[in-house]
Amino acid sequence: MLNSFYRKMLFIYIAITLVSILAISGTISYTMKQKTYDRSEKLLLEKVEQVEELTADYFNNETPIKDFRKQIQALEKSSNVRVAVMKTPRANPERAMTIGEQPVRQVWLEKVLSGNPVTTRGIFAQNSSVKMLIVGRPVKQDNRVVGAIFLYTPLVNIQGTIQEINRAIYSAALVIALLAVAGLYFASRHFVKPIQRMSRTAEALAMGDFGDRVPVRGKDEIASLAGSLNRMAGKLQKVEESRKQFLSEISHELRTPLTTIRASLQGIVDGVVEPQDAKEYIDVSLQETLRLSRLVEDLLELSSFEEKKVKLHLEEVDVPELAGLVVTQLTMKAKAKGIELHAASDGAYMALADRDRLRQVLINLLDNAINHIPEGSHAGIRIRVLRQERWIEVWDNGPGIPAEKLPHLFDRFYKADESRNRTGAGLGLTICKHIVDAHGGSIQVESEPQAGTIFKIFLPKGIEA
């Protein structure tokens, strides 16, 4: 079913086409009509020259009147024209001799005899009702007018030719119009078809079906629009998949602590847990509650970054000094696990950053390293300076991360080592990446089995001290 927009556009295109064809046909018809009259007049003038030659011999008494009449009749028969010749002596105009019919309007004769040509349309003879194309020319001898010649032909012959021409023109116009309307119909259907397909796809997107795509053909604006719609559908599909995955992951993360808390409390309420063991179960429930609290806080922080609601408080930060403070803060935890921390810098590095957020990133990365490397390992933060480049490296010499897991490290809820990370929700690295991205920087990870892991943080060009 064609929509109203399509019908309106098709009607406008057809109307413009038909009006254009009609205007062109009318212009051609009028032009051909004038040219036909001009051509007929030209032919009469050519015949006038022939009659003038015959008339000159007759007026000079070189041709008898009987022969002259025969010549005129032969000319009339061969050319489908009528001829009238008036010979008027100047001394006595009333004794004019006329061969052929006398013009019905005396003014034409007077005008020609006064030396002026006549070209007109109308009834020539008194006893005729047929309209003629009339040409009148004076006959001169010794620079004086001695007579007049009139040639006339029925307009019906000329109009018949014009009608044939008009029939040909309007027949061709009709065929062209039909072809144009058919062409417009199929062409408009061809152009509107992808728009209708895009409309159906948009409706499907509104209903939650993100799998439909519009075929992209060509490189015009419609193809560009179809491509944009497909890209939007793809992004919406990714968002929907991400939403479903997020709900699945958060459900999984919430289920375990909630189950633990419920089981512990239910055991205490039902009297299954001995009074002397109740404190232990309450402590477990408290730890799981704290874990849930941290998870909610991380989710809220992550949501704030994804919705671009986090505002950074930028200031000049001495990065080597900040790295040293982070290492000092985590030294006691590292010593408790038998791990040695280091802070090093190749030179000064002043960065325009949010001090607290950058500290959060460094603590998170270094704390992850402490949690994942064995006793006796080394880890730390170092500032790299190479010409005009500056970057931060958080490193360790632990067992490393398998290559197939590296691309997923910054995904939400991803845990590279489930056996070692039972307390975290897998949001720390995701938050770190959002913080670095918010600064206009980037974070990368390099790792080799048994050779350690390095997180490299690149911030916009810093300010040298």
Short mmCIF file of C-alpha atoms in Angstrom, two decimals:
data_model
loop_
_atom_site.label_atom_id
_atom_site.label_comp_id
_atom_site.label_asym_id
_atom_site.label_seq_id
_atom_site.Cartn_x
_atom_site.Cartn_y
_atom_site.Cartn_z
CA MET A 1 0.00 0.00 0.00
CA LEU A 2 1.50 3.31 -1.09
CA ASN A 3 1.75 5.92 1.60
CA SER A 4 0.40 9.46 1.24
CA PHE A 5 3.86 10.97 0.77
CA TYR A 6 4.49 8.67 -2.16
CA ARG A 7 1.12 9.51 -3.75
CA LYS A 8 1.71 13.24 -3.32
CA MET A 9 5.18 13.12 -4.83
CA LEU A 10 4.02 10.92 -7.70
CA PHE A 11 1.11 13.27 -8.41
CA ILE A 12 3.42 16.30 -8.40
CA TYR A 13 5.95 14.63 -10.72
CA ILE A 14 3.23 13.48 -13.14
CA ALA A 15 1.54 16.90 -13.12
CA ILE A 16 4.84 18.69 -13.83
CA THR A 17 5.68 16.21 -16.58
CA LEU A 18 2.28 16.47 -18.28
CA VAL A 19 2.21 20.26 -18.09
CA SER A 20 5.73 20.40 -19.50
CA ILE A 21 4.87 18.03 -22.37
CA LEU A 22 1.66 19.96 -23.11
CA ALA A 23 3.49 23.29 -23.09
CA ILE A 24 6.24 21.95 -25.36
CA SER A 25 3.68 20.38 -27.70
CA GLY A 26 1.67 23.61 -27.85
CA THR A 27 4.79 25.63 -28.58
CA ILE A 28 5.87 23.24 -31.33
CA SER A 29 2.33 23.21 -32.79
CA TYR A 30 2.16 27.01 -32.87
CA THR A 31 5.63 27.26 -34.38
CA MET A 32 4.82 24.68 -37.06
CA LYS A 33 1.55 26.47 -37.84
CA GLN A 34 3.37 29.75 -38.42
CA LYS A 35 6.04 28.06 -40.47
CA THR A 36 3.37 26.35 -42.59
CA TYR A 37 1.71 29.68 -43.31
CA ASP A 38 5.08 31.25 -44.03
CA ARG A 39 5.95 28.38 -46.35
CA SER A 40 2.63 28.68 -48.22
CA GLU A 41 3.13 32.40 -48.54
CA LYS A 42 6.65 31.86 -49.84
CA LEU A 43 5.34 29.40 -52.44
CA LEU A 44 2.73 31.96 -53.56
CA LEU A 45 5.42 34.59 -53.90
CA GLU A 46 7.49 32.21 -56.01
CA LYS A 47 4.44 31.71 -58.26
CA VAL A 48 3.93 35.48 -58.36
CA GLU A 49 7.35 35.80 -60.00
CA GLN A 50 6.32 33.29 -62.68
CA VAL A 51 3.04 35.14 -63.27
CA GLU A 52 4.94 38.46 -63.45
CA GLU A 53 7.06 37.09 -66.30
CA LEU A 54 3.96 35.90 -68.17
CA THR A 55 2.15 39.16 -67.43
CA ALA A 56 5.06 41.25 -68.71
CA ASP A 57 4.87 39.51 -72.10
CA TYR A 58 1.08 39.95 -72.11
CA PHE A 59 1.23 43.64 -71.17
CA ASN A 60 3.88 44.20 -73.87
CA ASN A 61 1.54 42.59 -76.40
CA GLU A 62 4.05 39.82 -76.98
CA THR A 63 1.55 37.15 -75.85
CA PRO A 64 -2.04 37.05 -77.12
CA ILE A 65 -4.68 37.12 -74.43
CA LYS A 66 -5.89 33.67 -75.44
CA ASP A 67 -2.44 32.17 -74.91
CA PHE A 68 -2.02 34.14 -71.70
CA ARG A 69 -5.26 32.67 -70.31
CA LYS A 70 -4.08 29.18 -71.20
CA GLN A 71 -0.75 29.80 -69.43
CA ILE A 72 -2.56 31.04 -66.33
CA GLN A 73 -4.92 28.06 -66.31
CA ALA A 74 -1.99 25.65 -66.63
CA LEU A 75 -0.26 27.35 -63.71
CA GLU A 76 -3.42 27.18 -61.59
CA LYS A 77 -3.89 23.51 -62.35
CA SER A 78 -0.30 22.50 -61.57
CA SER A 79 0.10 24.62 -58.43
CA ASN A 80 -3.37 24.44 -56.81
CA VAL A 81 -3.55 28.26 -56.76
CA ARG A 82 -5.88 30.76 -58.30
CA VAL A 83 -4.62 33.76 -60.28
CA ALA A 84 -6.26 37.12 -60.96
CA VAL A 85 -4.57 39.71 -63.21
CA MET A 86 -5.79 43.33 -63.60
CA LYS A 87 -4.48 45.56 -66.37
CA THR A 88 -5.24 49.21 -65.69
CA PRO A 89 -4.20 51.97 -68.08
CA ARG A 90 -3.19 55.05 -66.10
CA ALA A 91 -5.10 57.34 -68.51
CA ASN A 92 -8.39 55.57 -67.90
CA PRO A 93 -8.38 53.27 -64.81
CA GLU A 94 -12.04 52.46 -65.23
CA ARG A 95 -11.24 50.54 -68.42
CA ALA A 96 -9.23 47.98 -66.48
CA MET A 97 -9.17 44.49 -67.90
CA THR A 98 -9.46 41.60 -65.45
CA ILE A 99 -8.40 38.04 -66.08
CA GLY A 100 -9.78 35.81 -63.33
CA GLU A 101 -11.95 36.84 -60.40
CA GLN A 102 -12.31 40.36 -59.11
CA PRO A 103 -11.24 40.82 -55.45
CA VAL A 104 -14.19 41.27 -53.12
CA ARG A 105 -12.50 44.13 -51.30
CA GLN A 106 -11.69 47.07 -53.50
CA VAL A 107 -9.21 48.37 -50.93
CA TRP A 108 -6.85 45.49 -51.73
CA LEU A 109 -6.81 46.41 -55.41
CA GLU A 110 -6.35 50.10 -54.66
CA LYS A 111 -3.44 49.33 -52.33
CA VAL A 112 -1.70 47.15 -54.90
CA LEU A 113 -2.31 49.65 -57.72
CA SER A 114 -0.77 52.31 -55.51
CA GLY A 115 2.43 50.24 -55.53
CA ASN A 116 2.11 48.44 -52.19
CA PRO A 117 2.09 44.63 -51.79
CA VAL A 118 -0.78 42.86 -50.01
CA THR A 119 -0.68 39.67 -47.93
CA THR A 120 -3.87 38.73 -46.11
CA ARG A 121 -6.41 36.02 -45.35
CA GLY A 122 -10.08 36.12 -46.18
CA ILE A 123 -12.70 35.59 -48.92
CA PHE A 124 -11.34 36.70 -52.26
CA ALA A 125 -14.25 36.51 -54.72
CA GLN A 126 -17.73 37.95 -54.32
CA ASN A 127 -19.53 34.68 -55.00
CA SER A 128 -17.30 32.49 -52.79
CA SER A 129 -17.38 31.64 -49.09
CA VAL A 130 -14.03 29.88 -48.95
CA LYS A 131 -11.28 31.64 -46.97
CA MET A 132 -8.05 32.12 -48.86
CA LEU A 133 -4.44 32.99 -48.29
CA ILE A 134 -4.07 36.01 -50.60
CA VAL A 135 -0.93 37.61 -52.00
CA GLY A 136 -1.14 40.72 -54.17
CA ARG A 137 1.70 42.42 -56.03
CA PRO A 138 1.80 45.44 -58.37
CA VAL A 139 2.91 45.11 -62.02
CA LYS A 140 5.26 47.90 -63.07
CA GLN A 141 6.50 49.13 -66.43
CA ASP A 142 8.91 52.03 -66.72
CA ASN A 143 8.66 52.58 -62.97
CA ARG A 144 4.90 52.99 -63.07
CA VAL A 145 2.16 50.63 -61.93
CA VAL A 146 0.21 49.27 -64.89
CA GLY A 147 -1.65 46.43 -63.18
CA ALA A 148 -1.98 44.05 -60.31
CA ILE A 149 -1.50 40.34 -59.72
CA PHE A 150 -3.35 38.35 -57.03
CA LEU A 151 -2.57 34.74 -56.17
CA TYR A 152 -4.70 32.95 -53.62
CA THR A 153 -5.09 29.42 -52.34
CA PRO A 154 -7.71 27.89 -50.01
CA LEU A 155 -6.78 28.02 -46.33
CA VAL A 156 -8.43 24.66 -45.89
CA ASN A 157 -5.50 23.05 -47.70
CA ILE A 158 -3.02 24.75 -45.41
CA GLN A 159 -5.12 23.99 -42.33
CA GLY A 160 -5.31 20.34 -43.39
CA THR A 161 -1.51 20.23 -43.42
CA ILE A 162 -1.45 21.96 -40.04
CA GLN A 163 -3.94 19.47 -38.63
CA GLU A 164 -1.83 16.56 -39.84
CA ILE A 165 1.20 18.11 -38.20
CA ASN A 166 -0.77 18.70 -35.00
CA ARG A 167 -1.99 15.11 -34.98
CA ALA A 168 1.58 13.90 -35.32
CA ILE A 169 2.77 16.26 -32.56
CA TYR A 170 0.02 15.41 -30.07
CA SER A 171 0.19 11.69 -30.84
CA ALA A 172 3.89 11.77 -30.11
CA ALA A 173 3.19 13.87 -26.98
CA LEU A 174 0.63 11.32 -25.81
CA VAL A 175 3.05 8.43 -26.28
CA ILE A 176 5.81 10.37 -24.53
CA ALA A 177 3.44 11.29 -21.69
CA LEU A 178 2.41 7.66 -21.19
CA LEU A 179 6.03 6.52 -21.24
CA ALA A 180 6.99 9.35 -18.87
CA VAL A 181 4.19 8.50 -16.42
CA ALA A 182 5.14 4.82 -16.52
CA GLY A 183 8.79 5.71 -16.08
CA LEU A 184 8.00 8.05 -13.18
CA TYR A 185 5.86 5.41 -11.53
CA PHE A 186 8.51 2.70 -11.66
CA ALA A 187 11.37 5.10 -10.92
CA SER A 188 9.55 6.56 -7.91
CA ARG A 189 8.73 3.05 -6.70
CA HIS A 190 12.41 2.20 -7.07
CA PHE A 191 13.43 5.21 -4.98
CA VAL A 192 10.66 4.94 -2.40
CA LYS A 193 11.14 1.20 -1.89
CA PRO A 194 14.27 1.57 0.29
CA ILE A 195 12.52 4.35 2.24
CA GLN A 196 9.61 1.99 2.93
CA ARG A 197 12.10 -0.69 3.91
CA MET A 198 13.83 1.75 6.25
CA SER A 199 10.46 2.66 7.76
CA ARG A 200 9.76 -1.01 8.48
CA THR A 201 13.24 -1.42 9.96
CA ALA A 202 12.74 1.64 12.18
CA GLU A 203 9.42 0.21 13.39
CA ALA A 204 11.16 -3.09 14.12
CA LEU A 205 13.83 -1.23 16.12
CA ALA A 206 11.09 0.53 18.08
CA MET A 207 9.59 -2.90 18.89
CA GLY A 208 12.95 -4.21 20.10
CA ASP A 209 13.97 -6.23 17.03
CA PHE A 210 17.55 -5.13 16.32
CA GLY A 211 18.46 -7.86 13.81
CA ASP A 212 16.86 -6.35 10.67
CA ARG A 213 19.07 -4.46 8.20
CA VAL A 214 18.39 -2.37 5.09
CA PRO A 215 20.23 -3.37 1.87
CA VAL A 216 22.58 -0.56 0.82
CA ARG A 217 22.81 -0.01 -2.93
CA GLY A 218 24.72 2.81 -4.60
CA LYS A 219 26.36 5.84 -3.05
CA ASP A 220 23.55 8.42 -3.08
CA GLU A 221 21.80 10.11 -0.16
CA ILE A 222 19.30 7.26 0.28
CA ALA A 223 22.13 4.74 0.44
CA SER A 224 23.87 6.97 3.00
CA LEU A 225 20.67 7.13 5.06
CA ALA A 226 20.29 3.34 4.86
CA GLY A 227 23.88 2.91 6.00
CA SER A 228 23.31 5.29 8.93
CA LEU A 229 20.18 3.37 9.93
CA ASN A 230 22.10 0.07 9.76
CA ARG A 231 24.89 1.51 11.91
CA MET A 232 22.34 2.78 14.41
CA ALA A 233 20.66 -0.64 14.46
CA GLY A 234 24.04 -2.27 15.02
CA LYS A 235 24.83 0.04 17.91
CA LEU A 236 21.40 -0.49 19.43
CA GLN A 237 21.90 -4.23 19.09
CA LYS A 238 25.24 -3.97 20.88
CA VAL A 239 23.65 -1.83 23.60
CA GLU A 240 20.85 -4.37 24.01
CA GLU A 241 23.31 -7.26 24.13
CA SER A 242 25.43 -5.32 26.60
CA ARG A 243 22.34 -4.61 28.70
CA LYS A 244 21.35 -8.28 28.76
CA GLN A 245 24.90 -9.30 29.55
CA PHE A 246 25.10 -6.68 32.29
CA LEU A 247 21.85 -7.91 33.87
CA SER A 248 23.12 -11.48 33.70
CA GLU A 249 26.47 -10.56 35.21
CA ILE A 250 25.09 -8.34 37.94
CA SER A 251 22.53 -11.02 38.80
CA HIS A 252 25.36 -13.51 39.14
CA GLU A 253 27.42 -11.13 41.28
CA LEU A 254 24.49 -10.36 43.54
CA ARG A 255 23.22 -13.92 43.85
CA THR A 256 26.28 -15.33 45.66
CA PRO A 257 26.55 -12.81 48.54
CA LEU A 258 22.77 -12.63 48.95
CA THR A 259 22.58 -16.41 49.11
CA THR A 260 25.34 -16.47 51.72
CA ILE A 261 23.69 -13.76 53.82
CA ARG A 262 20.27 -15.41 53.63
CA ALA A 263 21.61 -18.85 54.50
CA SER A 264 23.57 -17.51 57.48
CA LEU A 265 20.69 -15.49 58.91
CA GLN A 266 18.17 -18.24 58.20
CA GLY A 267 20.36 -20.72 60.04
CA ILE A 268 20.57 -18.41 63.05
CA VAL A 269 16.80 -17.76 63.06
CA ASP A 270 15.92 -21.45 62.67
CA GLY A 271 18.30 -22.45 65.45
CA VAL A 272 20.35 -24.63 63.15
CA VAL A 273 23.50 -22.62 64.00
CA GLU A 274 24.84 -23.17 67.50
CA PRO A 275 24.94 -20.01 69.67
CA GLN A 276 28.73 -20.20 69.93
CA ASP A 277 28.97 -20.22 66.09
CA ALA A 278 26.45 -17.42 65.50
CA LYS A 279 29.11 -14.68 65.66
CA GLU A 280 31.09 -16.36 62.91
CA TYR A 281 28.01 -16.50 60.63
CA ILE A 282 27.21 -12.87 61.42
CA ASP A 283 30.77 -11.88 60.50
CA VAL A 284 30.42 -13.71 57.19
CA SER A 285 27.14 -11.90 56.52
CA LEU A 286 28.78 -8.59 57.39
CA GLN A 287 31.66 -9.22 54.96
CA GLU A 288 29.20 -10.12 52.19
CA THR A 289 27.22 -6.97 52.97
CA LEU A 290 30.36 -4.88 52.66
CA ARG A 291 31.10 -6.63 49.37
CA LEU A 292 27.63 -5.76 48.11
CA SER A 293 28.14 -2.16 49.21
CA ARG A 294 31.42 -1.93 47.28
CA LEU A 295 29.76 -3.51 44.25
CA VAL A 296 26.93 -0.97 44.30
CA GLU A 297 29.40 1.90 44.68
CA ASP A 298 31.45 0.60 41.75
CA LEU A 299 28.33 0.22 39.64
CA LEU A 300 27.22 3.76 40.43
CA GLU A 301 30.67 5.10 39.61
CA LEU A 302 30.81 3.11 36.37
CA SER A 303 27.33 4.34 35.41
CA SER A 304 28.42 7.93 36.05
CA PHE A 305 31.38 7.51 33.68
CA GLU A 306 29.31 5.84 30.96
CA GLU A 307 26.68 8.59 31.15
CA LYS A 308 29.38 11.30 31.04
CA LYS A 309 28.30 12.68 34.42
CA VAL A 310 31.74 12.63 36.06
CA LYS A 311 33.46 16.00 36.26
CA LEU A 312 37.22 16.03 36.56
CA HIS A 313 38.97 18.61 38.75
CA LEU A 314 42.04 19.19 36.64
CA GLU A 315 45.24 20.57 38.15
CA GLU A 316 49.00 20.27 37.68
CA VAL A 317 49.99 16.94 39.20
CA ASP A 318 53.57 15.88 39.96
CA VAL A 319 53.23 12.31 38.67
CA PRO A 320 56.51 10.88 40.13
CA GLU A 321 55.55 12.25 43.56
CA LEU A 322 52.02 10.77 43.29
CA ALA A 323 53.45 7.40 42.23
CA GLY A 324 55.75 7.41 45.27
CA LEU A 325 52.81 8.12 47.60
CA VAL A 326 50.81 5.23 46.12
CA VAL A 327 53.74 2.83 46.52
CA THR A 328 54.18 3.97 50.15
CA GLN A 329 50.45 3.50 50.83
CA LEU A 330 50.51 -0.13 49.63
CA THR A 331 53.93 -1.08 51.04
CA MET A 332 52.58 -2.62 54.24
CA LYS A 333 50.10 -4.82 52.34
CA ALA A 334 52.87 -5.90 49.97
CA LYS A 335 55.27 -6.75 52.82
CA ALA A 336 52.58 -8.85 54.47
CA LYS A 337 52.55 -11.00 51.31
CA GLY A 338 56.32 -10.98 50.91
CA ILE A 339 56.28 -8.69 47.87
CA GLU A 340 58.68 -5.80 47.33
CA LEU A 341 57.39 -2.54 45.77
CA HIS A 342 59.42 0.00 43.78
CA ALA A 343 58.90 3.58 42.54
CA ALA A 344 61.15 5.00 39.80
CA SER A 345 61.16 7.90 37.33
CA ASP A 346 63.27 8.76 34.30
CA GLY A 347 62.61 12.48 34.81
CA ALA A 348 60.13 15.17 35.79
CA TYR A 349 56.54 14.74 34.68
CA MET A 350 53.87 17.36 35.42
CA ALA A 351 50.46 16.32 34.08
CA LEU A 352 47.17 18.22 33.88
CA ALA A 353 44.92 15.69 35.61
CA ASP A 354 42.46 15.02 38.42
CA ARG A 355 44.82 14.08 41.26
CA ASP A 356 42.34 11.90 43.16
CA ARG A 357 41.15 10.02 40.07
CA LEU A 358 44.70 9.38 38.85
CA ARG A 359 45.62 8.15 42.32
CA GLN A 360 42.58 5.84 42.21
CA VAL A 361 43.84 4.31 38.95
CA LEU A 362 47.38 3.75 40.25
CA ILE A 363 46.16 2.22 43.53
CA ASN A 364 43.77 -0.10 41.70
CA LEU A 365 46.40 -1.33 39.24
CA LEU A 366 49.13 -1.80 41.84
CA ASP A 367 46.74 -3.44 44.31
CA ASN A 368 45.65 -5.89 41.55
CA ALA A 369 49.31 -6.73 40.97
CA ILE A 370 49.85 -7.41 44.69
CA ASN A 371 46.78 -9.66 44.79
CA HIS A 372 47.78 -11.73 41.76
CA ILE A 373 51.54 -12.28 42.07
CA PRO A 374 53.17 -14.87 44.37
CA GLU A 375 55.33 -14.28 47.42
CA GLY A 376 58.84 -13.06 46.68
CA SER A 377 57.78 -11.15 43.52
CA HIS A 378 58.40 -7.50 42.71
CA ALA A 379 56.01 -4.78 41.51
CA GLY A 380 55.92 -1.03 41.28
CA ILE A 381 55.28 2.18 39.37
CA ARG A 382 57.77 3.85 37.06
CA ILE A 383 57.61 7.02 34.97
CA ARG A 384 59.01 6.68 31.46
CA VAL A 385 60.46 9.72 29.64
CA LEU A 386 61.51 9.41 26.01
CA ARG A 387 62.20 12.71 24.23
CA GLN A 388 58.90 14.58 24.45
CA GLU A 389 56.84 11.54 25.46
CA ARG A 390 55.77 10.69 29.01
CA TRP A 391 53.85 7.69 30.29
CA ILE A 392 53.21 5.74 33.47
CA GLU A 393 53.91 2.02 33.87
CA VAL A 394 52.45 -0.15 36.63
CA TRP A 395 54.43 -3.41 36.45
CA ASP A 396 55.05 -6.71 38.16
CA ASN A 397 57.22 -9.76 37.47
CA GLY A 398 54.51 -12.26 38.30
CA PRO A 399 53.24 -15.19 36.22
CA GLY A 400 51.64 -12.92 33.62
CA ILE A 401 48.25 -13.06 31.93
CA PRO A 402 47.41 -15.48 29.08
CA ALA A 403 47.30 -13.78 25.68
CA GLU A 404 43.68 -14.83 24.99
CA LYS A 405 42.52 -13.00 28.12
CA LEU A 406 44.25 -9.67 27.45
CA PRO A 407 41.52 -8.25 25.10
CA HIS A 408 38.86 -8.78 27.81
CA LEU A 409 40.66 -7.33 30.82
CA PHE A 410 38.77 -4.02 30.70
CA ASP A 411 35.35 -5.63 30.21
CA ARG A 412 32.84 -5.35 33.01
CA PHE A 413 32.81 -8.22 35.52
CA TYR A 414 35.71 -9.95 33.75
CA LYS A 415 38.10 -11.81 36.04
CA ALA A 416 41.32 -13.12 34.52
CA ASP A 417 41.88 -15.46 37.47
CA GLU A 418 38.68 -16.52 39.26
CA SER A 419 40.60 -18.72 41.69
CA ARG A 420 42.61 -15.76 43.02
CA ASN A 421 39.95 -13.05 42.88
CA ARG A 422 37.02 -14.03 45.05
CA THR A 423 36.29 -10.64 46.61
CA GLY A 424 36.26 -8.30 43.60
CA ALA A 425 33.44 -7.93 41.11
CA GLY A 426 35.64 -7.39 38.07
CA LEU A 427 34.86 -3.66 37.73
CA GLY A 428 38.16 -2.15 38.85
CA LEU A 429 39.94 -2.22 35.49
CA THR A 430 36.80 -1.05 33.70
CA ILE A 431 36.62 2.00 35.98
CA CYS A 432 40.36 2.64 35.47
CA LYS A 433 39.89 2.70 31.72
CA HIS A 434 36.96 5.12 32.00
CA ILE A 435 39.02 7.45 34.20
CA VAL A 436 41.96 7.45 31.77
CA ASP A 437 39.60 7.93 28.79
CA ALA A 438 37.97 10.88 30.58
CA HIS A 439 41.43 12.53 30.72
CA GLY A 440 41.74 12.09 26.93
CA GLY A 441 44.39 9.42 27.39
CA SER A 442 44.66 5.68 26.86
CA ILE A 443 45.64 2.57 28.79
CA GLN A 444 47.31 -0.54 27.39
CA VAL A 445 48.42 -3.84 28.82
CA GLU A 446 51.37 -6.04 27.90
CA SER A 447 52.01 -9.43 29.43
CA GLU A 448 54.01 -12.56 28.80
CA PRO A 449 53.78 -15.86 30.67
CA GLN A 450 56.32 -16.01 33.53
CA ALA A 451 57.66 -12.57 32.52
CA GLY A 452 55.19 -10.29 34.27
CA THR A 453 52.59 -7.70 33.30
CA ILE A 454 52.82 -4.00 32.45
CA PHE A 455 49.91 -1.53 32.35
CA LYS A 456 50.91 1.58 30.35
CA ILE A 457 49.00 4.81 30.89
CA PHE A 458 49.34 7.53 28.26
CA LEU A 459 47.99 10.96 29.20
CA PRO A 460 47.89 14.09 27.05
CA LYS A 461 51.24 15.86 26.81
CA GLY A 462 52.25 16.97 30.29
CA ILE A 463 53.84 20.19 31.52
CA GLU A 464 57.53 19.98 32.18
CA ALA A 465 58.71 21.15 35.61
#
